C-alpha positions as protocol buffer text, in pm:
chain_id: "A"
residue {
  index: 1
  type: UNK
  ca { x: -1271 y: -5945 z: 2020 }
}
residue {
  index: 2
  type: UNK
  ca { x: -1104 y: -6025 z: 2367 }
}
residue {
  index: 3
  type: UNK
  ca { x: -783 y: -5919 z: 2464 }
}
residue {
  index: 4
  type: UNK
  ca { x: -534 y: -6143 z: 2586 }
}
residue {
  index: 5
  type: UNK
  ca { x: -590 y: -6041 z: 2950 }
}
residue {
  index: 6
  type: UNK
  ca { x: -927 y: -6080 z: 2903 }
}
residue {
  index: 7
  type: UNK
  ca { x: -874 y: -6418 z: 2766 }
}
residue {
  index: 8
  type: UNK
  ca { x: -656 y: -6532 z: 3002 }
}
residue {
  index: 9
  type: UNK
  ca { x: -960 y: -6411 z: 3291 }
}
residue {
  index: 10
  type: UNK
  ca { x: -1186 y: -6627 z: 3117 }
}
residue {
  index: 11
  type: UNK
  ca { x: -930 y: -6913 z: 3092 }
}
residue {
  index: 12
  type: UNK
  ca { x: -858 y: -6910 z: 3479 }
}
residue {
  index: 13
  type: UNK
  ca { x: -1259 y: -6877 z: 3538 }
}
residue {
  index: 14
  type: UNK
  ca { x: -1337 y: -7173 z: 3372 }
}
residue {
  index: 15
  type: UNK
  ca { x: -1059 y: -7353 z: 3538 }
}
residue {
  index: 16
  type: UNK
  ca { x: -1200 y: -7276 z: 3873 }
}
residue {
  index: 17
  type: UNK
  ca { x: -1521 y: -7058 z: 3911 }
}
residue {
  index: 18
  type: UNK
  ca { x: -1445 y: -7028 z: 4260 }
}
residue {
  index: 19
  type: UNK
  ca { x: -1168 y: -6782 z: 4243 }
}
residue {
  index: 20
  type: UNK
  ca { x: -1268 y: -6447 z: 4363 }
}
residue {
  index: 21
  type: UNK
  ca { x: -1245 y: -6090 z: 4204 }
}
residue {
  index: 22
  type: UNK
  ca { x: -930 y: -6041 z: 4412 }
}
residue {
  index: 23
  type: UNK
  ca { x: -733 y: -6382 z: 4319 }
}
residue {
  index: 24
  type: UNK
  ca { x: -747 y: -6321 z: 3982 }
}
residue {
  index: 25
  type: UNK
  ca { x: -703 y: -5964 z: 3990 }
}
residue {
  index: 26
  type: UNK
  ca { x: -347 y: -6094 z: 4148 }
}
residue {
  index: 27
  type: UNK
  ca { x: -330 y: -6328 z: 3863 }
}
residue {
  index: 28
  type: UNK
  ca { x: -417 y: -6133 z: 3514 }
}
residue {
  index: 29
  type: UNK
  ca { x: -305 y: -5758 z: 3688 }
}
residue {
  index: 30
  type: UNK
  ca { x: -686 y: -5664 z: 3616 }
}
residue {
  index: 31
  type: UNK
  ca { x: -866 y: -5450 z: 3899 }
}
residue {
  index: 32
  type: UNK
  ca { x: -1118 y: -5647 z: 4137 }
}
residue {
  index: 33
  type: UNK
  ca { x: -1333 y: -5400 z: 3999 }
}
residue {
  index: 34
  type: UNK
  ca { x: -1313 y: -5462 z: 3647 }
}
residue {
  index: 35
  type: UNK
  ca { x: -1303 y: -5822 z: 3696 }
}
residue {
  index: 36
  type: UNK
  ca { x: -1655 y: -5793 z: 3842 }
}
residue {
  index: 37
  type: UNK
  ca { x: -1783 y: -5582 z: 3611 }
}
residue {
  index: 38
  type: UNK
  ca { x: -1621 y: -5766 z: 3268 }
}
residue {
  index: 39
  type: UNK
  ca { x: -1793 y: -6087 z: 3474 }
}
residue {
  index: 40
  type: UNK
  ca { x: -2121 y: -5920 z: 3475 }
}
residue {
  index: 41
  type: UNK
  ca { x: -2130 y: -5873 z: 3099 }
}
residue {
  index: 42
  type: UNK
  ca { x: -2050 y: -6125 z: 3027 }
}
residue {
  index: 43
  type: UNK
  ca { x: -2302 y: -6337 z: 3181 }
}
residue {
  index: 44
  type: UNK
  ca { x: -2527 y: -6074 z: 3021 }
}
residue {
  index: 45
  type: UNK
  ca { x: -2384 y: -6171 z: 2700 }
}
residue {
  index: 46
  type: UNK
  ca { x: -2428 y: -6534 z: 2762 }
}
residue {
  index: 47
  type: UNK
  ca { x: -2031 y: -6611 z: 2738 }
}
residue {
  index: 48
  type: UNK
  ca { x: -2032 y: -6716 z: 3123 }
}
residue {
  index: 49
  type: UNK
  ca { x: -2339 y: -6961 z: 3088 }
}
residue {
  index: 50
  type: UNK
  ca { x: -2357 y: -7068 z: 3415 }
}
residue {
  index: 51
  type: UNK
  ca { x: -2153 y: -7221 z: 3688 }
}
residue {
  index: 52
  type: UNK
  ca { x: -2115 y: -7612 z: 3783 }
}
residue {
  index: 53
  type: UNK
  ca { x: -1885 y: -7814 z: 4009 }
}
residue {
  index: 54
  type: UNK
  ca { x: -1750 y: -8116 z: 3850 }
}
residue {
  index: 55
  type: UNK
  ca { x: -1859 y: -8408 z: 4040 }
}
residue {
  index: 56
  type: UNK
  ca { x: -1727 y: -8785 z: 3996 }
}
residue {
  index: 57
  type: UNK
  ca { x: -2013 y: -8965 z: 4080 }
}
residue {
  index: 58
  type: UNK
  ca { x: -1855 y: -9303 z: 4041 }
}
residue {
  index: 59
  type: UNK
  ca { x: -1682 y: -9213 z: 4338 }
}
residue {
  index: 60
  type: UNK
  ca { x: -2061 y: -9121 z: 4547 }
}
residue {
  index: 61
  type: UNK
  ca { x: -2233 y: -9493 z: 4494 }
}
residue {
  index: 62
  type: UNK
  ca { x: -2482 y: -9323 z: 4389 }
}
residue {
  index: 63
  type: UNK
  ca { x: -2628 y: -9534 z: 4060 }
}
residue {
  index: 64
  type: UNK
  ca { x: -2599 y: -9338 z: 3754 }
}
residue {
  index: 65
  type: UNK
  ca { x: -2599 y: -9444 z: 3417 }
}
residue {
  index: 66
  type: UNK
  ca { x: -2452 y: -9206 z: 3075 }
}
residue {
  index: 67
  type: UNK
  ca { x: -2483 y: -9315 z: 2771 }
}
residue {
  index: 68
  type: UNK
  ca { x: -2408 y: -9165 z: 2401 }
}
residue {
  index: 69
  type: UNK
  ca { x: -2703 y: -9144 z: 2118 }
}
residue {
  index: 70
  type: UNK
  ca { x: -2644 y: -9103 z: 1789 }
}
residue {
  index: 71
  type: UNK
  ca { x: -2955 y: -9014 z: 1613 }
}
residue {
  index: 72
  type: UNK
  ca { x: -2982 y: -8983 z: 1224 }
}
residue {
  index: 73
  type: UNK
  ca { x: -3292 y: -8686 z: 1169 }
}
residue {
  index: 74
  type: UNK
  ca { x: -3440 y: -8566 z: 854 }
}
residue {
  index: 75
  type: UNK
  ca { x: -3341 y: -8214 z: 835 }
}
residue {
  index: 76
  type: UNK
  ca { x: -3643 y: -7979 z: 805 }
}
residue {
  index: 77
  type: UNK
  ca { x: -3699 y: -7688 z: 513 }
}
residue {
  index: 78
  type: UNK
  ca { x: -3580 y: -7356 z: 639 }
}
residue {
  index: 79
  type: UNK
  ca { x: -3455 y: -7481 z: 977 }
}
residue {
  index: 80
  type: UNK
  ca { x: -3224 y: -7765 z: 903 }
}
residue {
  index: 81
  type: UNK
  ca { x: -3160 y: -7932 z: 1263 }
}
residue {
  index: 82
  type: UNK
  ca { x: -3216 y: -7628 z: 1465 }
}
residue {
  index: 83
  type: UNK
  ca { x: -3600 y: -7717 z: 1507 }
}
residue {
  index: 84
  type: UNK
  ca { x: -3531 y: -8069 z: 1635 }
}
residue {
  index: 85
  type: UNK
  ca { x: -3263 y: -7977 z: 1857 }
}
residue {
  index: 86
  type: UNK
  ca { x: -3399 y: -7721 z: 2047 }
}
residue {
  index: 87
  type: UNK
  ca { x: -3700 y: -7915 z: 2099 }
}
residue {
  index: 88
  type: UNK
  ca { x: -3459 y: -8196 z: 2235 }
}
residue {
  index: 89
  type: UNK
  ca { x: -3264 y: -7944 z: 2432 }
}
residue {
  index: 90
  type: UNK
  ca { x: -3565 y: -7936 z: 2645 }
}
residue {
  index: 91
  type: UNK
  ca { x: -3591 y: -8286 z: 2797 }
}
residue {
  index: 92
  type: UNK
  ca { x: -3371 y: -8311 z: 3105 }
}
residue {
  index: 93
  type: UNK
  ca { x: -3239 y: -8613 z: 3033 }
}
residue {
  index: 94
  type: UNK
  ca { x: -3000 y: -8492 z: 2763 }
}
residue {
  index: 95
  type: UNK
  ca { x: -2695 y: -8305 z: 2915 }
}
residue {
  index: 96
  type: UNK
  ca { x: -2530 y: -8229 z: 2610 }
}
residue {
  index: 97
  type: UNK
  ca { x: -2638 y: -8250 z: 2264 }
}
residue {
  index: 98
  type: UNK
  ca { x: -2437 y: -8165 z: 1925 }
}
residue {
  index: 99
  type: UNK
  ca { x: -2460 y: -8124 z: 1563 }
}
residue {
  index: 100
  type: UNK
  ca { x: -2237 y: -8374 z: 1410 }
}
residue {
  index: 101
  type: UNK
  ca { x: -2071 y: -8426 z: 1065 }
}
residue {
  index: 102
  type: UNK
  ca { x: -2021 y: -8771 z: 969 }
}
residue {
  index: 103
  type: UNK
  ca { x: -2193 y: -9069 z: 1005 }
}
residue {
  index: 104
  type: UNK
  ca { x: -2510 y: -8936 z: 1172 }
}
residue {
  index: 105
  type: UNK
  ca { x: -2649 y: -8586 z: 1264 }
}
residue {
  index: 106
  type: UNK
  ca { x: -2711 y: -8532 z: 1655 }
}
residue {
  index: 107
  type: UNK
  ca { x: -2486 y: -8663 z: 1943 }
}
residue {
  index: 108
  type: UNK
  ca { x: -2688 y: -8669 z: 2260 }
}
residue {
  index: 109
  type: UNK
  ca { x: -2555 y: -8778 z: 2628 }
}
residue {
  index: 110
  type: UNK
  ca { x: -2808 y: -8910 z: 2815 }
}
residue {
  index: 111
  type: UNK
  ca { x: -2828 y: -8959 z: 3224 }
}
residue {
  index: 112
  type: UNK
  ca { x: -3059 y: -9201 z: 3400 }
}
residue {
  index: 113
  type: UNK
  ca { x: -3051 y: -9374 z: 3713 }
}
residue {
  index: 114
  type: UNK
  ca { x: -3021 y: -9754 z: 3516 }
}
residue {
  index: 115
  type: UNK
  ca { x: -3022 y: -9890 z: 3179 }
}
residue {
  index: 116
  type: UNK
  ca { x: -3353 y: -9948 z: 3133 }
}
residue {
  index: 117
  type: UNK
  ca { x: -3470 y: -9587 z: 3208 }
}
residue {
  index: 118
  type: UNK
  ca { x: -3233 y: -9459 z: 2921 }
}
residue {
  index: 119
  type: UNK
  ca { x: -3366 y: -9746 z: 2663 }
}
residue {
  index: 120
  type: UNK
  ca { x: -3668 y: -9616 z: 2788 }
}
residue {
  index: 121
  type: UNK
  ca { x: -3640 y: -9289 z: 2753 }
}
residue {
  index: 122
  type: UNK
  ca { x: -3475 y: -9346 z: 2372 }
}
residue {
  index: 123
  type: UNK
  ca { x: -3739 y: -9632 z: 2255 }
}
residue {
  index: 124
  type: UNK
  ca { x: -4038 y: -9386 z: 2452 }
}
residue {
  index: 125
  type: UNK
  ca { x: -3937 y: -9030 z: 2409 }
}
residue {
  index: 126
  type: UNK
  ca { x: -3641 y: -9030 z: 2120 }
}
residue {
  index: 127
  type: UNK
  ca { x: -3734 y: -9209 z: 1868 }
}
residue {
  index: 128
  type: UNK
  ca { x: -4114 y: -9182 z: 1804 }
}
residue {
  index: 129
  type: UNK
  ca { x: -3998 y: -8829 z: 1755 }
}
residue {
  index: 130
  type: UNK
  ca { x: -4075 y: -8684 z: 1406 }
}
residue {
  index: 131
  type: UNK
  ca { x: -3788 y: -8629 z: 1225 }
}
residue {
  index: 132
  type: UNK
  ca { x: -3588 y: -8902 z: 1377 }
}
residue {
  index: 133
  type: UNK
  ca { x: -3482 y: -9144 z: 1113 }
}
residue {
  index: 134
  type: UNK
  ca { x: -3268 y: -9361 z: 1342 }
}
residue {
  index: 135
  type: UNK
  ca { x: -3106 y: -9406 z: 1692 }
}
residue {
  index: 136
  type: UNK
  ca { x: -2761 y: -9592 z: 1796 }
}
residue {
  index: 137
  type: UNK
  ca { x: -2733 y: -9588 z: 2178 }
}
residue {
  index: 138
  type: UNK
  ca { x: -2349 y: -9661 z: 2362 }
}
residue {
  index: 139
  type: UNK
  ca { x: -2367 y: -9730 z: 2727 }
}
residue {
  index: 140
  type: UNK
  ca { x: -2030 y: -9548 z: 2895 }
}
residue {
  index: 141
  type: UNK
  ca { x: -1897 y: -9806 z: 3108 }
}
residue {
  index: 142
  type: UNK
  ca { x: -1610 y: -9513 z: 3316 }
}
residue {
  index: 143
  type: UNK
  ca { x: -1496 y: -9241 z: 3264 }
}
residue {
  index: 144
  type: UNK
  ca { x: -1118 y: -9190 z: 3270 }
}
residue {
  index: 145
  type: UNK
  ca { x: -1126 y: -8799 z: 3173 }
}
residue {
  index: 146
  type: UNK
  ca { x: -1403 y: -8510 z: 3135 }
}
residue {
  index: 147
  type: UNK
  ca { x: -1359 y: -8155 z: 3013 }
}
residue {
  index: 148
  type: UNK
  ca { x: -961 y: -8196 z: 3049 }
}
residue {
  index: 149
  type: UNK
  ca { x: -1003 y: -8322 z: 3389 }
}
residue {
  index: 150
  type: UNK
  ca { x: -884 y: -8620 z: 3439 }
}
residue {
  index: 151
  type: UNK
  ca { x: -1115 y: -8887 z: 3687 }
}
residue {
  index: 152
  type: UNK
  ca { x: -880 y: -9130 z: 3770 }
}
residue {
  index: 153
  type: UNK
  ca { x: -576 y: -9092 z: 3969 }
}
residue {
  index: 154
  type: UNK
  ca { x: -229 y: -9223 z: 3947 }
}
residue {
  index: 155
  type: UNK
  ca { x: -289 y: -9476 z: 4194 }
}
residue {
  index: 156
  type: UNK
  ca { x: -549 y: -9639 z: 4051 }
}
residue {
  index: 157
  type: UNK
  ca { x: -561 y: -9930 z: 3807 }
}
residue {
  index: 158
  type: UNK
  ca { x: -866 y: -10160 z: 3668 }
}
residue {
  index: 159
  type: UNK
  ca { x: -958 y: -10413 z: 3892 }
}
residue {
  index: 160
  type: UNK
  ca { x: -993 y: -10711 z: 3634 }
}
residue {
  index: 161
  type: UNK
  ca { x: -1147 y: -11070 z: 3736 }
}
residue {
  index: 162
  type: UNK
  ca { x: -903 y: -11354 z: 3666 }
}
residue {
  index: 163
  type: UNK
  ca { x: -1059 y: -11599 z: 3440 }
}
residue {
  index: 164
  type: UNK
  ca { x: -840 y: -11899 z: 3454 }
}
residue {
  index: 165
  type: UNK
  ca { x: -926 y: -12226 z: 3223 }
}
């Protein structure tokens, strides 16, 4: 179990992975030294899975296309949906993938560089997959926030066509 400045270390480190053993020691009165070493194990431990900047990329040009894939499976006998998902854990394509409850079993986001490559990858790679009982694809059109950060500033409003009669 973590104590609370323990907690609070990880809280800060996930806000910004940047922050070095001293600026947080300032922060959570823990030693540079024990930050280090409480980051060590944990990484050992898999809590601290890895480290990524946050990138926009709406805001590079660069051509990038999410979408969200729900996919009904039939659950297997003694594994449930563990087998299936860590054999789709393995494609790059997926960035995230979930166990749902509700309508359908696995949530999948998918990244490709246009439409077509993830219908492709869904019609090709997705759902010829054993298992896989069904597939409902949604294209993400922008993103206004992502894990509590919000993409869109103040400033900014949707840029709408007017369609006059």
């Amino acid at each position: 179990m973590l104590s609370e400045k323990d907690r609070r270390l990880l809280k800060l480190i996930s806000e910004d992975c940047r922050l070095k053993p001293e600026e947080l020691s300032v922060q959570t009165g823990l030693s540079p030294e024990y930050i280090t070493k409480r980051i060590k194990d944990w990484e050992n431990e898999k809590v601290i899975v890895g480290y990524q900047p946050m990138i926009n990329w709406d805001r590079t040009g660069d051509e990038k296309v999410s979408a969200l894939i729900e996919v009904k499976v039939l659950p297997q006998r003694g594994y449930g949906f563990d087998k299936i998902a860590k054999r789709l854990q393995k494609y790059p394509e997926i960035k995230a993938l979930f166990l749902m409850s509700g309508g359908y079993d696995l949530s999948l986001l998918i990244e490709g560089k246009t439409m077509q490559d993830v219908a492709l990858f869904v019609a090709e790679k997705l759902a010829p997959l054993e298992h896989v009982q069904s597939t409902a694809t949604h294209f993400v059109l922008r993103r206004y926030k992502q894990d509590g950060i919000e993409l869109m500033g103040e400033e900014e409003t949707l840029q709408r066509l007017v369609v006059s009669p």
